PDB file of C-alpha atoms in Angstrom:
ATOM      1  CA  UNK A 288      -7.781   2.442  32.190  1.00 54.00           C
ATOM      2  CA  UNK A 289      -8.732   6.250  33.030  1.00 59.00           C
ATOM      3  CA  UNK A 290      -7.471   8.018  29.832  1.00 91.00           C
ATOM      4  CA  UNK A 291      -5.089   5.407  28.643  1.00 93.00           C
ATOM      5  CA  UNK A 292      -5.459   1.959  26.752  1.00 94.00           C
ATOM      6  CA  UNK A 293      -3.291  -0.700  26.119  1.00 95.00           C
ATOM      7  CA  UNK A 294      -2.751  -3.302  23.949  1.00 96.00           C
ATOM      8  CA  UNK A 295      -0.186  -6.446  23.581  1.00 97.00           C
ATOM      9  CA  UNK A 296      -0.228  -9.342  20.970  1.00 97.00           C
ATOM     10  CA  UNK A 297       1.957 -12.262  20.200  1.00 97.00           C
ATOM     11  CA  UNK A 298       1.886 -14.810  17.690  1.00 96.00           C
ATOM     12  CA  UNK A 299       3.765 -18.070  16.477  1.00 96.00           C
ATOM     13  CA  UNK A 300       4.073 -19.446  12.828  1.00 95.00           C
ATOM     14  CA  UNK A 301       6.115 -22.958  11.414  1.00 95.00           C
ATOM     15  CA  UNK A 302       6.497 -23.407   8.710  1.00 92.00           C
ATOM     16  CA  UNK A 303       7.899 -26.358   6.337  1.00 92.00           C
ATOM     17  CA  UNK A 304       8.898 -27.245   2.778  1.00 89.00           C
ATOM     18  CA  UNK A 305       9.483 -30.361   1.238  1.00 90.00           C
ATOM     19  CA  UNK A 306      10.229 -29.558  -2.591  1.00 87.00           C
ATOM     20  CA  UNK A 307      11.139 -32.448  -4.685  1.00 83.00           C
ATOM     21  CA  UNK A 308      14.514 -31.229  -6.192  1.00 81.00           C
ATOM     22  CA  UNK A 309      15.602 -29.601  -3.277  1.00 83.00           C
ATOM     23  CA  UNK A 310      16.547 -29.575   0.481  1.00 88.00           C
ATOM     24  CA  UNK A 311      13.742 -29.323   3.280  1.00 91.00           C
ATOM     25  CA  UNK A 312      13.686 -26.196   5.099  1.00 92.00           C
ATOM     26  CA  UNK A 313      11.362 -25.476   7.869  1.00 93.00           C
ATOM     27  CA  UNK A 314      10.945 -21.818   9.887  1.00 95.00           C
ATOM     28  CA  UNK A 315       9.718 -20.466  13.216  1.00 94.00           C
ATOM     29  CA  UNK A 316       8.670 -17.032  12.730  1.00 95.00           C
ATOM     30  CA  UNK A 317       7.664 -15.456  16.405  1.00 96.00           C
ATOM     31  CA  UNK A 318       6.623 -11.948  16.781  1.00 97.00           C
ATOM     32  CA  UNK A 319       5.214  -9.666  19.731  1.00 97.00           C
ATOM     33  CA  UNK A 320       3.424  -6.010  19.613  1.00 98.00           C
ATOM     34  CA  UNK A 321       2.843  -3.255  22.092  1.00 98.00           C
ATOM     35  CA  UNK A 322       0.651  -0.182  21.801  1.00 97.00           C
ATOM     36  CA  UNK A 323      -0.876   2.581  24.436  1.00 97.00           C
ATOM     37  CA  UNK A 324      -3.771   5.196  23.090  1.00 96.00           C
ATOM     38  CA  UNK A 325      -3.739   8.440  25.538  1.00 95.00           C
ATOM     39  CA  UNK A 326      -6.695  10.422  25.183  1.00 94.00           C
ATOM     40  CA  UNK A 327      -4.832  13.660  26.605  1.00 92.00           C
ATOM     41  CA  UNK A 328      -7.717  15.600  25.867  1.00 92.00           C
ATOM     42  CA  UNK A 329     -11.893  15.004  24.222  1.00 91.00           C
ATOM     43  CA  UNK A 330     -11.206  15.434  20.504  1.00 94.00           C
ATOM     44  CA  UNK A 331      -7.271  14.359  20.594  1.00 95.00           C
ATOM     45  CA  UNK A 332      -5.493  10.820  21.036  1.00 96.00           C
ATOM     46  CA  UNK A 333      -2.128  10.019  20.970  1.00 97.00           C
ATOM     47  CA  UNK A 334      -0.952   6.400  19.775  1.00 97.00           C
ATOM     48  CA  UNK A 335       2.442   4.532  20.292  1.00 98.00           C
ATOM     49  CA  UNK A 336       2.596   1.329  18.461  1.00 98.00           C
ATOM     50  CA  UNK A 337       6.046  -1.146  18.639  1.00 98.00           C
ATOM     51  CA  UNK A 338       6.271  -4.246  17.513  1.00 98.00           C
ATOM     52  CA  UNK A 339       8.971  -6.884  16.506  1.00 97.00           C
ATOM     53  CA  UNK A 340       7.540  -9.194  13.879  1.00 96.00           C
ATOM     54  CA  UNK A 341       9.378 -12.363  12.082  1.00 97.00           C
ATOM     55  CA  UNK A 342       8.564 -13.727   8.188  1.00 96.00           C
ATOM     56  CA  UNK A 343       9.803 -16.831   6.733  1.00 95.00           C
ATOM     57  CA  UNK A 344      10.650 -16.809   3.159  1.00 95.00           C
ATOM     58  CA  UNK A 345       7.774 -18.137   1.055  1.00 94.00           C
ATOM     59  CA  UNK A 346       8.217 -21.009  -1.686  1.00 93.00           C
ATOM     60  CA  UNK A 347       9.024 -18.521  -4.362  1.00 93.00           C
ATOM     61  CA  UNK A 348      11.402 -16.424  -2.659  1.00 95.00           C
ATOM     62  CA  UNK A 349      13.256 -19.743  -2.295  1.00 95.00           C
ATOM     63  CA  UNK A 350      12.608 -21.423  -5.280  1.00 93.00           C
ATOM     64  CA  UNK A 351      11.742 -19.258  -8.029  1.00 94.00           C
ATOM     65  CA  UNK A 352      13.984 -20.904 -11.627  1.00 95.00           C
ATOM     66  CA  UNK A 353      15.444 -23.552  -9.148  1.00 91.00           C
ATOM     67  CA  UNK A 354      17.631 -25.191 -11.490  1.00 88.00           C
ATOM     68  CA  UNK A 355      17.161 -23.409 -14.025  1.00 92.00           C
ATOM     69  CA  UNK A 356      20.354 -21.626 -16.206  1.00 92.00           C
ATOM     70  CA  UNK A 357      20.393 -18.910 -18.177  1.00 93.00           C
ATOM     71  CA  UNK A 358      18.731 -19.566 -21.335  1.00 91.00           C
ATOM     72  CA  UNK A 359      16.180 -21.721 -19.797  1.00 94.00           C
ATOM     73  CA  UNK A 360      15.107 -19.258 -17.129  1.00 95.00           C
ATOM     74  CA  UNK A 361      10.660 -19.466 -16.972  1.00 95.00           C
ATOM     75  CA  UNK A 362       9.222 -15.607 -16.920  1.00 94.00           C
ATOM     76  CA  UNK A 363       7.019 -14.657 -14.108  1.00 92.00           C
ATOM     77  CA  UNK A 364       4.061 -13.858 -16.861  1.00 89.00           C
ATOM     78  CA  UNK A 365       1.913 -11.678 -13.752  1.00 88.00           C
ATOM     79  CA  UNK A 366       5.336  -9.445 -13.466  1.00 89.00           C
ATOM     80  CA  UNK A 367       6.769  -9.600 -16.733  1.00 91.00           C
ATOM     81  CA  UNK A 368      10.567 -10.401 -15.574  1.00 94.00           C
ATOM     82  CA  UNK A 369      12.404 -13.738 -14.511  1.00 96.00           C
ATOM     83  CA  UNK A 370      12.244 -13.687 -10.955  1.00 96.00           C
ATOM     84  CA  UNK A 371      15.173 -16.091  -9.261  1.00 96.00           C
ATOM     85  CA  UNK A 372      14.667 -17.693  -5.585  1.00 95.00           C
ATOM     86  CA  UNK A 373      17.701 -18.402  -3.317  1.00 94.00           C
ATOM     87  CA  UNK A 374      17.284 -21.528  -1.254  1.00 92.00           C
ATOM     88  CA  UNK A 375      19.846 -20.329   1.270  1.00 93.00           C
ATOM     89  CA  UNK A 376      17.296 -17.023   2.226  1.00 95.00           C
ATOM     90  CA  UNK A 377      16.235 -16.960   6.424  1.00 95.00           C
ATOM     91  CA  UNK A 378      13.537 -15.225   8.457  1.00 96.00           C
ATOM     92  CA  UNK A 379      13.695 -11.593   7.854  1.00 97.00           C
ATOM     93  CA  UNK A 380      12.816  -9.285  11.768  1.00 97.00           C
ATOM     94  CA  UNK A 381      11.387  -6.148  11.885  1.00 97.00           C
ATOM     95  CA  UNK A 382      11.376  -3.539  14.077  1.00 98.00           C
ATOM     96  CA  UNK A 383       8.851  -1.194  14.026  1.00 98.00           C
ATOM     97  CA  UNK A 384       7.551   2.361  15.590  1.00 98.00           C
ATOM     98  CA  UNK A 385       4.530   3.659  14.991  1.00 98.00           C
ATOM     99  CA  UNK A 386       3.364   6.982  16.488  1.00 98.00           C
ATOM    100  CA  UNK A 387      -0.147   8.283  15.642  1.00 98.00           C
ATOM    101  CA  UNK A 388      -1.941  11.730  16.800  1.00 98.00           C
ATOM    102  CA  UNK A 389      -5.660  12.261  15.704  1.00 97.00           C
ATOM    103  CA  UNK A 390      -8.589  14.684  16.366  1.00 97.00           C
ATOM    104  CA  UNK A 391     -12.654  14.076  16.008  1.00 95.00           C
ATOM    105  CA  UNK A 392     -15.374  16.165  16.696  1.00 95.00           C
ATOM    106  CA  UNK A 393     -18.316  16.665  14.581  1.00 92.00           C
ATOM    107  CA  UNK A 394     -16.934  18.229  11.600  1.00 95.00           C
ATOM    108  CA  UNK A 395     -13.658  16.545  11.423  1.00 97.00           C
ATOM    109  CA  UNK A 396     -12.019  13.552  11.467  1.00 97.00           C
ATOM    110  CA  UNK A 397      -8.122  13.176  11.001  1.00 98.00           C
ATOM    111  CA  UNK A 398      -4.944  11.391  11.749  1.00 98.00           C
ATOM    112  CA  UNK A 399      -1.254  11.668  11.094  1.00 98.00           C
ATOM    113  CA  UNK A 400       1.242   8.739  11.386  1.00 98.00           C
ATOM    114  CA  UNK A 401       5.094   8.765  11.583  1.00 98.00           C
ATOM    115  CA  UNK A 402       6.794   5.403  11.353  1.00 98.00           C
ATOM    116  CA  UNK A 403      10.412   3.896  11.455  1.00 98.00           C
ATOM    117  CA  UNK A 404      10.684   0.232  10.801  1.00 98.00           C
ATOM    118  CA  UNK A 405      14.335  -1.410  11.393  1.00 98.00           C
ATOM    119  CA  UNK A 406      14.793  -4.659   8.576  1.00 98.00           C
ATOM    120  CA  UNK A 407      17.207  -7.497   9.669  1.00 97.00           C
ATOM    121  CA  UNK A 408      17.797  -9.476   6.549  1.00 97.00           C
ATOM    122  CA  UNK A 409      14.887  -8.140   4.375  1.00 98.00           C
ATOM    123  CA  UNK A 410      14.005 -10.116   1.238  1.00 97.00           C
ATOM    124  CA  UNK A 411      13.512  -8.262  -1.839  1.00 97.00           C
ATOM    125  CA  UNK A 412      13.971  -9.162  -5.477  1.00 96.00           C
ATOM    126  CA  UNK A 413      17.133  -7.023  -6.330  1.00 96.00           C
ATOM    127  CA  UNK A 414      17.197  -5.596 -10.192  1.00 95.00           C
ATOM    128  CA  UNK A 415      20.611  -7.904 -11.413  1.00 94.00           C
ATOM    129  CA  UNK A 416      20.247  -5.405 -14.735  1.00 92.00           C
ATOM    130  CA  UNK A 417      21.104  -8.429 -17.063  1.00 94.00           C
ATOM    131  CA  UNK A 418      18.770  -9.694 -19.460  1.00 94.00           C
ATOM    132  CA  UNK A 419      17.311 -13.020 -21.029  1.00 95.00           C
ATOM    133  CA  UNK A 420      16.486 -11.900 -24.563  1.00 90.00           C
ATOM    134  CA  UNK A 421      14.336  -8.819 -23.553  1.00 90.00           C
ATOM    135  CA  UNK A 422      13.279 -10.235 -20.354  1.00 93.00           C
ATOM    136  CA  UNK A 423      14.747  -8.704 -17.098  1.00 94.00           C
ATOM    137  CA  UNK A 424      16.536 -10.984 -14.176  1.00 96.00           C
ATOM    138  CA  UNK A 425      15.596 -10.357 -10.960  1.00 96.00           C
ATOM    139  CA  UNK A 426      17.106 -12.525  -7.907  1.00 96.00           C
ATOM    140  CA  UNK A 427      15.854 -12.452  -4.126  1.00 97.00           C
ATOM    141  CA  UNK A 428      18.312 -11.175  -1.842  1.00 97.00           C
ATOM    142  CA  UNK A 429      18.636 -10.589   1.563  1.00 97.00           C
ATOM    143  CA  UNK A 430      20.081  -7.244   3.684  1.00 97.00           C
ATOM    144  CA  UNK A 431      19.494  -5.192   6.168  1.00 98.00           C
ATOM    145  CA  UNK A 432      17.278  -2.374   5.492  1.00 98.00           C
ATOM    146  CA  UNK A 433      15.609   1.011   7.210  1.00 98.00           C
ATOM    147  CA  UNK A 434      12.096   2.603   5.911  1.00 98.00           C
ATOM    148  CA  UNK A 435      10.824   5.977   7.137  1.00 97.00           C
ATOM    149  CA  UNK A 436       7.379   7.288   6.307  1.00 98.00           C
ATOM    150  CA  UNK A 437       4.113   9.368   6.961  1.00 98.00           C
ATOM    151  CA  UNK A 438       0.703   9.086   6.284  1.00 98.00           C
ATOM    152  CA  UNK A 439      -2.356  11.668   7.113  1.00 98.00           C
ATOM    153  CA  UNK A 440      -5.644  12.200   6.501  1.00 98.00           C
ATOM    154  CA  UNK A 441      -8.159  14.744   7.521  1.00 98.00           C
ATOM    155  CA  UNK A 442     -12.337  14.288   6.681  1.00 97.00           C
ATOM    156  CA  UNK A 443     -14.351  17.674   7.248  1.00 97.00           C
ATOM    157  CA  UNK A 444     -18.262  18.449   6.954  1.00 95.00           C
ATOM    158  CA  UNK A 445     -17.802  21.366   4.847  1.00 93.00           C
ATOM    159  CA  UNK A 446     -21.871  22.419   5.054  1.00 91.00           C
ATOM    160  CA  UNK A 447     -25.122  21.652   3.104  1.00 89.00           C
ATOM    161  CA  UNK A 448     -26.041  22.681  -0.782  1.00 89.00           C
ATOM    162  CA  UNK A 449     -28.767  21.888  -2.142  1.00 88.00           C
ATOM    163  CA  UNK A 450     -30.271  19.990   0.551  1.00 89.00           C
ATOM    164  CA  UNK A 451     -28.003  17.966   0.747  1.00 92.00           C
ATOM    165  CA  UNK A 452     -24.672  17.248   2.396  1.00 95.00           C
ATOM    166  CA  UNK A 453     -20.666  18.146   1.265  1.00 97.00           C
ATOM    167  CA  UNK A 454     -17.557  16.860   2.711  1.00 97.00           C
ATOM    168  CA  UNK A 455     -14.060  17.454   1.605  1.00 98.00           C
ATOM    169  CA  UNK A 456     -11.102  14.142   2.392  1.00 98.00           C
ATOM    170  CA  UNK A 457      -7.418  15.289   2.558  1.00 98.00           C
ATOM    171  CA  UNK A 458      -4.547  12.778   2.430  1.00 98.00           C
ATOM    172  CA  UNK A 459      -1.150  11.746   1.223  1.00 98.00           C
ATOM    173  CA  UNK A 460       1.700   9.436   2.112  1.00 98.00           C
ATOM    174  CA  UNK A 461       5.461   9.170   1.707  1.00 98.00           C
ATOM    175  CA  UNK A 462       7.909   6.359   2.212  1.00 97.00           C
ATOM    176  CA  UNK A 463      11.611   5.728   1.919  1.00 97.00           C
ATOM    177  CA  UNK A 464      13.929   3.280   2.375  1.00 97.00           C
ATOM    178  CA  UNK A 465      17.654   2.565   2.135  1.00 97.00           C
ATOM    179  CA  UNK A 466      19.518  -0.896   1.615  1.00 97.00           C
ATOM    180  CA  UNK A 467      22.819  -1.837   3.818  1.00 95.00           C
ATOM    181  CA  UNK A 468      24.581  -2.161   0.914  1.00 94.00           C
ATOM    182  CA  UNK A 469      22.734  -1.325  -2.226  1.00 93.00           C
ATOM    183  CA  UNK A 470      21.249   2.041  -1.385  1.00 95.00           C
ATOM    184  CA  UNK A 471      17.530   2.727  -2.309  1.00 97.00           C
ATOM    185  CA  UNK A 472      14.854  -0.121  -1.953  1.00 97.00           C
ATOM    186  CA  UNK A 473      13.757  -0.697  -5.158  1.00 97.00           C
ATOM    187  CA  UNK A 474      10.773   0.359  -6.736  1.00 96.00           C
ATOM    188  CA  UNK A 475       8.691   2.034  -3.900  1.00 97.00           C
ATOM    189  CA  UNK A 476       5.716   4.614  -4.119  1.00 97.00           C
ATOM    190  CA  UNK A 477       6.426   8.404  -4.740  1.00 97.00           C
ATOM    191  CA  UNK A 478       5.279  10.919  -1.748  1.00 98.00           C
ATOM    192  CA  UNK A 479       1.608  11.573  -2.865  1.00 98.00           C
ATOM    193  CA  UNK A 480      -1.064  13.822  -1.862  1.00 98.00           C
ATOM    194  CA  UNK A 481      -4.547  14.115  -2.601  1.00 98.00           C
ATOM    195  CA  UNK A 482      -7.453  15.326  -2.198  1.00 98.00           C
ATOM    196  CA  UNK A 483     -11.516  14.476  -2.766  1.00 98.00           C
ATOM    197  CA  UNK A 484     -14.416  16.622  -2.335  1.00 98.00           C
ATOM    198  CA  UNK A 485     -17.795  14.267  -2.089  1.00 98.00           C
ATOM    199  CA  UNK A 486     -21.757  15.734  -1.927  1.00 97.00           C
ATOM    200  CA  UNK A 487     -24.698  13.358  -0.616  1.00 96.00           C
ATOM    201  CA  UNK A 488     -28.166  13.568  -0.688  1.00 94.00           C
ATOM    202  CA  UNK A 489     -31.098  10.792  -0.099  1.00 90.00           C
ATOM    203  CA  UNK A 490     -29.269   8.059  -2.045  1.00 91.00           C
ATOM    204  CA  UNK A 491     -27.558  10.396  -4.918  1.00 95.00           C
ATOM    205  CA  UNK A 492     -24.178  10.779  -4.576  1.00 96.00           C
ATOM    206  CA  UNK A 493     -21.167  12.575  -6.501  1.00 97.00           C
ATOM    207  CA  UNK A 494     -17.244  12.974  -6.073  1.00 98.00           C
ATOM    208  CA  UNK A 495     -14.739  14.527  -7.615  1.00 98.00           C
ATOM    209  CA  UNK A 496     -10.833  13.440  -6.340  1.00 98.00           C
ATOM    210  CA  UNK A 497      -7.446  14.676  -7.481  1.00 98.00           C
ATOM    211  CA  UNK A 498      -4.135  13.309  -6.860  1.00 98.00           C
ATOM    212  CA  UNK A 499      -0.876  14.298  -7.211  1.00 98.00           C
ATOM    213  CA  UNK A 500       2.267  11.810  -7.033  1.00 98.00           C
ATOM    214  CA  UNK A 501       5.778  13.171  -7.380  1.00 97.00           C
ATOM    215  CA  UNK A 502       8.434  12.041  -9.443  1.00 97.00           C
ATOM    216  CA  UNK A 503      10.262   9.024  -7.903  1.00 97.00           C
ATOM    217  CA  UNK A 504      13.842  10.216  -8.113  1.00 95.00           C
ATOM    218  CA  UNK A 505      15.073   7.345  -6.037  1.00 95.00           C
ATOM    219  CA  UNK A 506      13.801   4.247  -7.971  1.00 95.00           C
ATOM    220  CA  UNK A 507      16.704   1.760  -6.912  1.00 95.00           C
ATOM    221  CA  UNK A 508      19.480   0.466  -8.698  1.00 94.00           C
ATOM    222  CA  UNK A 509      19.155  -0.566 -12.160  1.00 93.00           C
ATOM    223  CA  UNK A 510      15.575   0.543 -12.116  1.00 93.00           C
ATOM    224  CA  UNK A 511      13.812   3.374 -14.083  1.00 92.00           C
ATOM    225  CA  UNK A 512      12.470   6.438 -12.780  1.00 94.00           C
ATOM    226  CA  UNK A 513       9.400   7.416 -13.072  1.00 96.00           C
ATOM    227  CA  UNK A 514       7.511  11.092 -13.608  1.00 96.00           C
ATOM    228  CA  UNK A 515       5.508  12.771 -11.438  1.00 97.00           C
ATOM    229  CA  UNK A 516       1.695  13.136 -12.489  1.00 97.00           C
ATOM    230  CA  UNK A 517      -1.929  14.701 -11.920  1.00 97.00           C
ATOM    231  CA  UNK A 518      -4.897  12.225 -11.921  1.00 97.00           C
ATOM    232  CA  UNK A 519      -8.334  13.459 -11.952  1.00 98.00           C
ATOM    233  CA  UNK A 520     -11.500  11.201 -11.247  1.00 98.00           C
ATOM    234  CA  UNK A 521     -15.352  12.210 -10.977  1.00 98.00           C
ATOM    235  CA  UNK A 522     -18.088   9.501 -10.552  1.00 97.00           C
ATOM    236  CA  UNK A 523     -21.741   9.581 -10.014  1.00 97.00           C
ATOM    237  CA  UNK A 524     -23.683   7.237  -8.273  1.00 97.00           C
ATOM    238  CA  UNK A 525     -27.459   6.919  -6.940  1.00 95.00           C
ATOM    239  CA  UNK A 526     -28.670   3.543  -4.494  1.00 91.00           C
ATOM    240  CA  UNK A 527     -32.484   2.561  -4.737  1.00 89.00           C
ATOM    241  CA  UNK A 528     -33.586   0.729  -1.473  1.00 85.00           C
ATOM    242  CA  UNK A 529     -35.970  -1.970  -1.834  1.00 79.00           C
ATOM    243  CA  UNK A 530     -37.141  -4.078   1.016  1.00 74.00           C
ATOM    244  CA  UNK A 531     -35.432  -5.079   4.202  1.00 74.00           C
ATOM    245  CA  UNK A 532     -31.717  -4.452   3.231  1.00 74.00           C
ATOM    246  CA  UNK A 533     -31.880  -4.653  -0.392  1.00 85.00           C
ATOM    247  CA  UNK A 534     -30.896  -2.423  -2.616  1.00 88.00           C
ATOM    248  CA  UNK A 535     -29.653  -1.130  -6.094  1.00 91.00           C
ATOM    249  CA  UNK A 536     -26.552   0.980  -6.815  1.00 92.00           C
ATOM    250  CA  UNK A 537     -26.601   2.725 -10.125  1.00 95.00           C
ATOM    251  CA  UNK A 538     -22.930   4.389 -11.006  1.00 96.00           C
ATOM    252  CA  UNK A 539     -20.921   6.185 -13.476  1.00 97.00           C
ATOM    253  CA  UNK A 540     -17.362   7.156 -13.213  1.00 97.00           C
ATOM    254  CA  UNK A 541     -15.082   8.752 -15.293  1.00 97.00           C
ATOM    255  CA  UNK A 542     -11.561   7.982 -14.419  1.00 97.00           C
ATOM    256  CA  UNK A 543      -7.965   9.590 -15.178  1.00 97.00           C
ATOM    257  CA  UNK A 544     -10.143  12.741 -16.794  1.00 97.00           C
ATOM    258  CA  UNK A 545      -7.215  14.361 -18.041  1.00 96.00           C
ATOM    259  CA  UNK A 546      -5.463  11.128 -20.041  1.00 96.00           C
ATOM    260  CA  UNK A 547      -2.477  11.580 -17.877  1.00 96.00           C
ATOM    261  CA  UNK A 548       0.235   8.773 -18.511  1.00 95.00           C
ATOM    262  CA  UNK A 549       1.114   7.089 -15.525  1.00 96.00           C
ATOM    263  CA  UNK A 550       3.814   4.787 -14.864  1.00 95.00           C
ATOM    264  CA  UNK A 551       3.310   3.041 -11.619  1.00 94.00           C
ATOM    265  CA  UNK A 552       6.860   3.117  -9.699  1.00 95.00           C
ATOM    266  CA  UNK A 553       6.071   0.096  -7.742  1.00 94.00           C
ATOM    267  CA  UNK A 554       5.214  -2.281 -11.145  1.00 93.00           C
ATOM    268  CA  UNK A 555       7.253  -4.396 -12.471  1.00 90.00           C
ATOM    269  CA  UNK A 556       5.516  -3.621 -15.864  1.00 88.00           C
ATOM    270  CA  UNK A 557       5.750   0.147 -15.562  1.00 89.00           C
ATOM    271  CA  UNK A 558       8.183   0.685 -18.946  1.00 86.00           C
ATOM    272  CA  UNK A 559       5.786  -1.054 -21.242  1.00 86.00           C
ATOM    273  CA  UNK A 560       2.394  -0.697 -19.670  1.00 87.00           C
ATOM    274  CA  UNK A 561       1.308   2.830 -18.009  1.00 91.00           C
ATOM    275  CA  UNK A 562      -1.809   2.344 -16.213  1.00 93.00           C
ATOM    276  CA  UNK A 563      -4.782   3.007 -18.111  1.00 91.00           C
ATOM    277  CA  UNK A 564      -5.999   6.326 -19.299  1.00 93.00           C
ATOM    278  CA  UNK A 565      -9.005   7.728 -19.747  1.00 96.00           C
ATOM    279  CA  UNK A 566     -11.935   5.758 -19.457  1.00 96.00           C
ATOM    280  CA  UNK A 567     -15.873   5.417 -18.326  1.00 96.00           C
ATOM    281  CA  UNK A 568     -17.346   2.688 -15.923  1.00 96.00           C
ATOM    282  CA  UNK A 569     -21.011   1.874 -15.699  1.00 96.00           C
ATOM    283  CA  UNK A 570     -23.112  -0.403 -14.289  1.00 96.00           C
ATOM    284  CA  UNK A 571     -25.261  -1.336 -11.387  1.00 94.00           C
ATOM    285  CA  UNK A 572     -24.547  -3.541  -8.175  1.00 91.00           C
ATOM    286  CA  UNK A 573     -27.343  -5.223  -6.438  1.00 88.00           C
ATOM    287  CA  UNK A 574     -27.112  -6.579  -3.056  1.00 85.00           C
ATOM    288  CA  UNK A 575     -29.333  -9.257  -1.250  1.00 79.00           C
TER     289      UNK A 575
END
C-alpha cells in the first residue's frame, strides 16, 4: 500500500515418533511472522521482520546412543565425536527481530541487517569434556539462550577496463550468543569481513576475493579456540553459448592462495582437520 508493504505468515507442523526401545513422543510446533518494507525514499527501504517460530526435537536430538553406556557409546563418523540424545528434550521457541535498511540505484546495491533472536529451551549438543578413548562426548541439552548479530553487504559498478565491466562486493557478518547457564554457545562463526573485486566481459570472467575471519575468543565451554586468518581466492572462468540456452563453462580457480591454515570454529573436526589449503580446480560444466 502507498510506500509500505506488509507481510504475515503462519504455519503448523506434528510431528510423531514411534522408536522401538523407547517411549512415543509426538510435537506441535506452531509459528507466526510479521514484516513491513517502508520505502521512505527511491533508492532506500527500511525492513522490520518479527517472528515467533517453534521446532520439535528431531530423532537424533532424542535418541542419539539411546541405551548405550560408556564404553559402548557409537561415534557420529560425519562429526567425529559421540553425540548423546535426551529423550526428555521439548519444542524449543524463538523470538526473533530482524531490522534491515538497504539502498539501490545503478551503481550500488547494499543492505545491512541487525538481529536479536530470544531462545526458550534451545537444543544444542553441549561439550561434556569427557572422553571415550580419544573420542569426545557430546550430549543435547536444552536452555534458554540470546543471539545478537549483523550482516551487510554492499555491490558497486566500479567502471569499465578493457571493454569490459568491474564490480567490487563488500560484506561481513558477526554473531554471538550466550547460554542461561553455561555462558557462550558453543562453537559459532568468528565476525568476518570480506571483500571480492570481479571483471566481466562477453562470456570471460575473473575474480579475485579476500576474507578475513577473526579469532574466535569465545568458543564455548570445553571447546578450543580458534585463530584468526586471511584467505585469498582468484578463479577464471569463460561460458561458450551454443544454441537456444546451451552452453559451456570453462573454469579455473585457485583457492586459499596463500596456504593459510584454517580451523573452522563451527566444526566439530576443527583440531584434527583444518580445511584444505592450497589447491587448483578445473573443469568444465555444460548445461542443457
Amino acid at each position: 500500500h502507498g510506500d509500505w508493504m506488509y507481510e504475515l505468515g503462519a504455519r503448523y507442523d506434528y510431528s510423531g515418533l514411534s522408536p522401538d526401545n523407547a517411549k512415543d513422543q509426538s510435537f506441535d510446533s506452531l509459528s507466526f511472522s510479521a514484516s513491513a518494507l517502508w520505502q521512505f525514499m527511491p533508492q532506500w527501504r527500511l525492513g522490520l521482520a518479527l517472528s515467533q517460530s517453534e521446532r520439535a526435537p528431531v530423532v537424533e536430538e532424542l535418541l542419539s546412543n539411546n541405551g548405550n553406556e560408556l564404553g559402548d557409546y557409537v561415534e557420529h563418523v560425519a562429526s567425529g565425536v559421540i553425540e548423546i540424545g535426551a529423550e526428555n528434550l521439548g519444542s524449543e521457541q524463538a523470538n526473533n527481530v530482524d531490522l534491515t535498511l538497504s539502498f539501490d540505484n545503478d551503481t550500488v546495491d547494499a543492505y545491512i541487517t541487525v538481529f536479536y533472536n530470544d531462545f526458550q529451551d534451545y537444543i544444542f549438543l553441549k561439550n561434556t569434556g569427557e572422553t571415550q578413548g580419544e573420542v569426545q562426548i557430546l550430549e543435547y541439552a536444552q536452555q534458554n539462550a540470546e543471539f545478537f548479530g549483523a550482516e551487510f553487504e554492499i555491490k558497486m559498478n566500479v567502471g569499465s577496463l578493457w571493454r569490459g565491466d568491474v564490480s567490487l562486493d563488500l560484506f561481513g557478518d558477526s554473531i554471538s550468543g550466550e547460554l542461561d547457564r553455561d555462558g557462550d554457545v558453543p562453537r559459532l562463526p568468528p565476525s568476518r569481513i570480506g571483500s571480492r573485486l570481479n571483471y566481466e566481459r562477453h562470456g570471460f570472467a575473473a575474480f579475485v576475493s579476500v576474507l578475513e575471519a577473526a579469532k574466535q575468543d569465545k568458543p564455548g565451554n570445553n571447546e578450543a579456540e580458534t585463530d584468526s586468518y586471511t584467505r585469498w581466492d582468484m578463479g577464471l572462468s569463460y561460458r561458450l553459448a551454443f544454441v537456444d540456452t546451451r552452453d559451456a563453462l570453462f573454469f579455473l580457480r585457485v583457492n586459499n592462495i596463500a596456504d593459510e591454515e584454517i580451523r573452522n570454529a563451527s566444526s566439530y573436526l576443527r583440531d584434527i582437520a583444518p580445511e584444505a589449503g592450497r589447491s587448483i580446480e578445473s573443469g568444465v560444466r555444460f548445461n542443457f
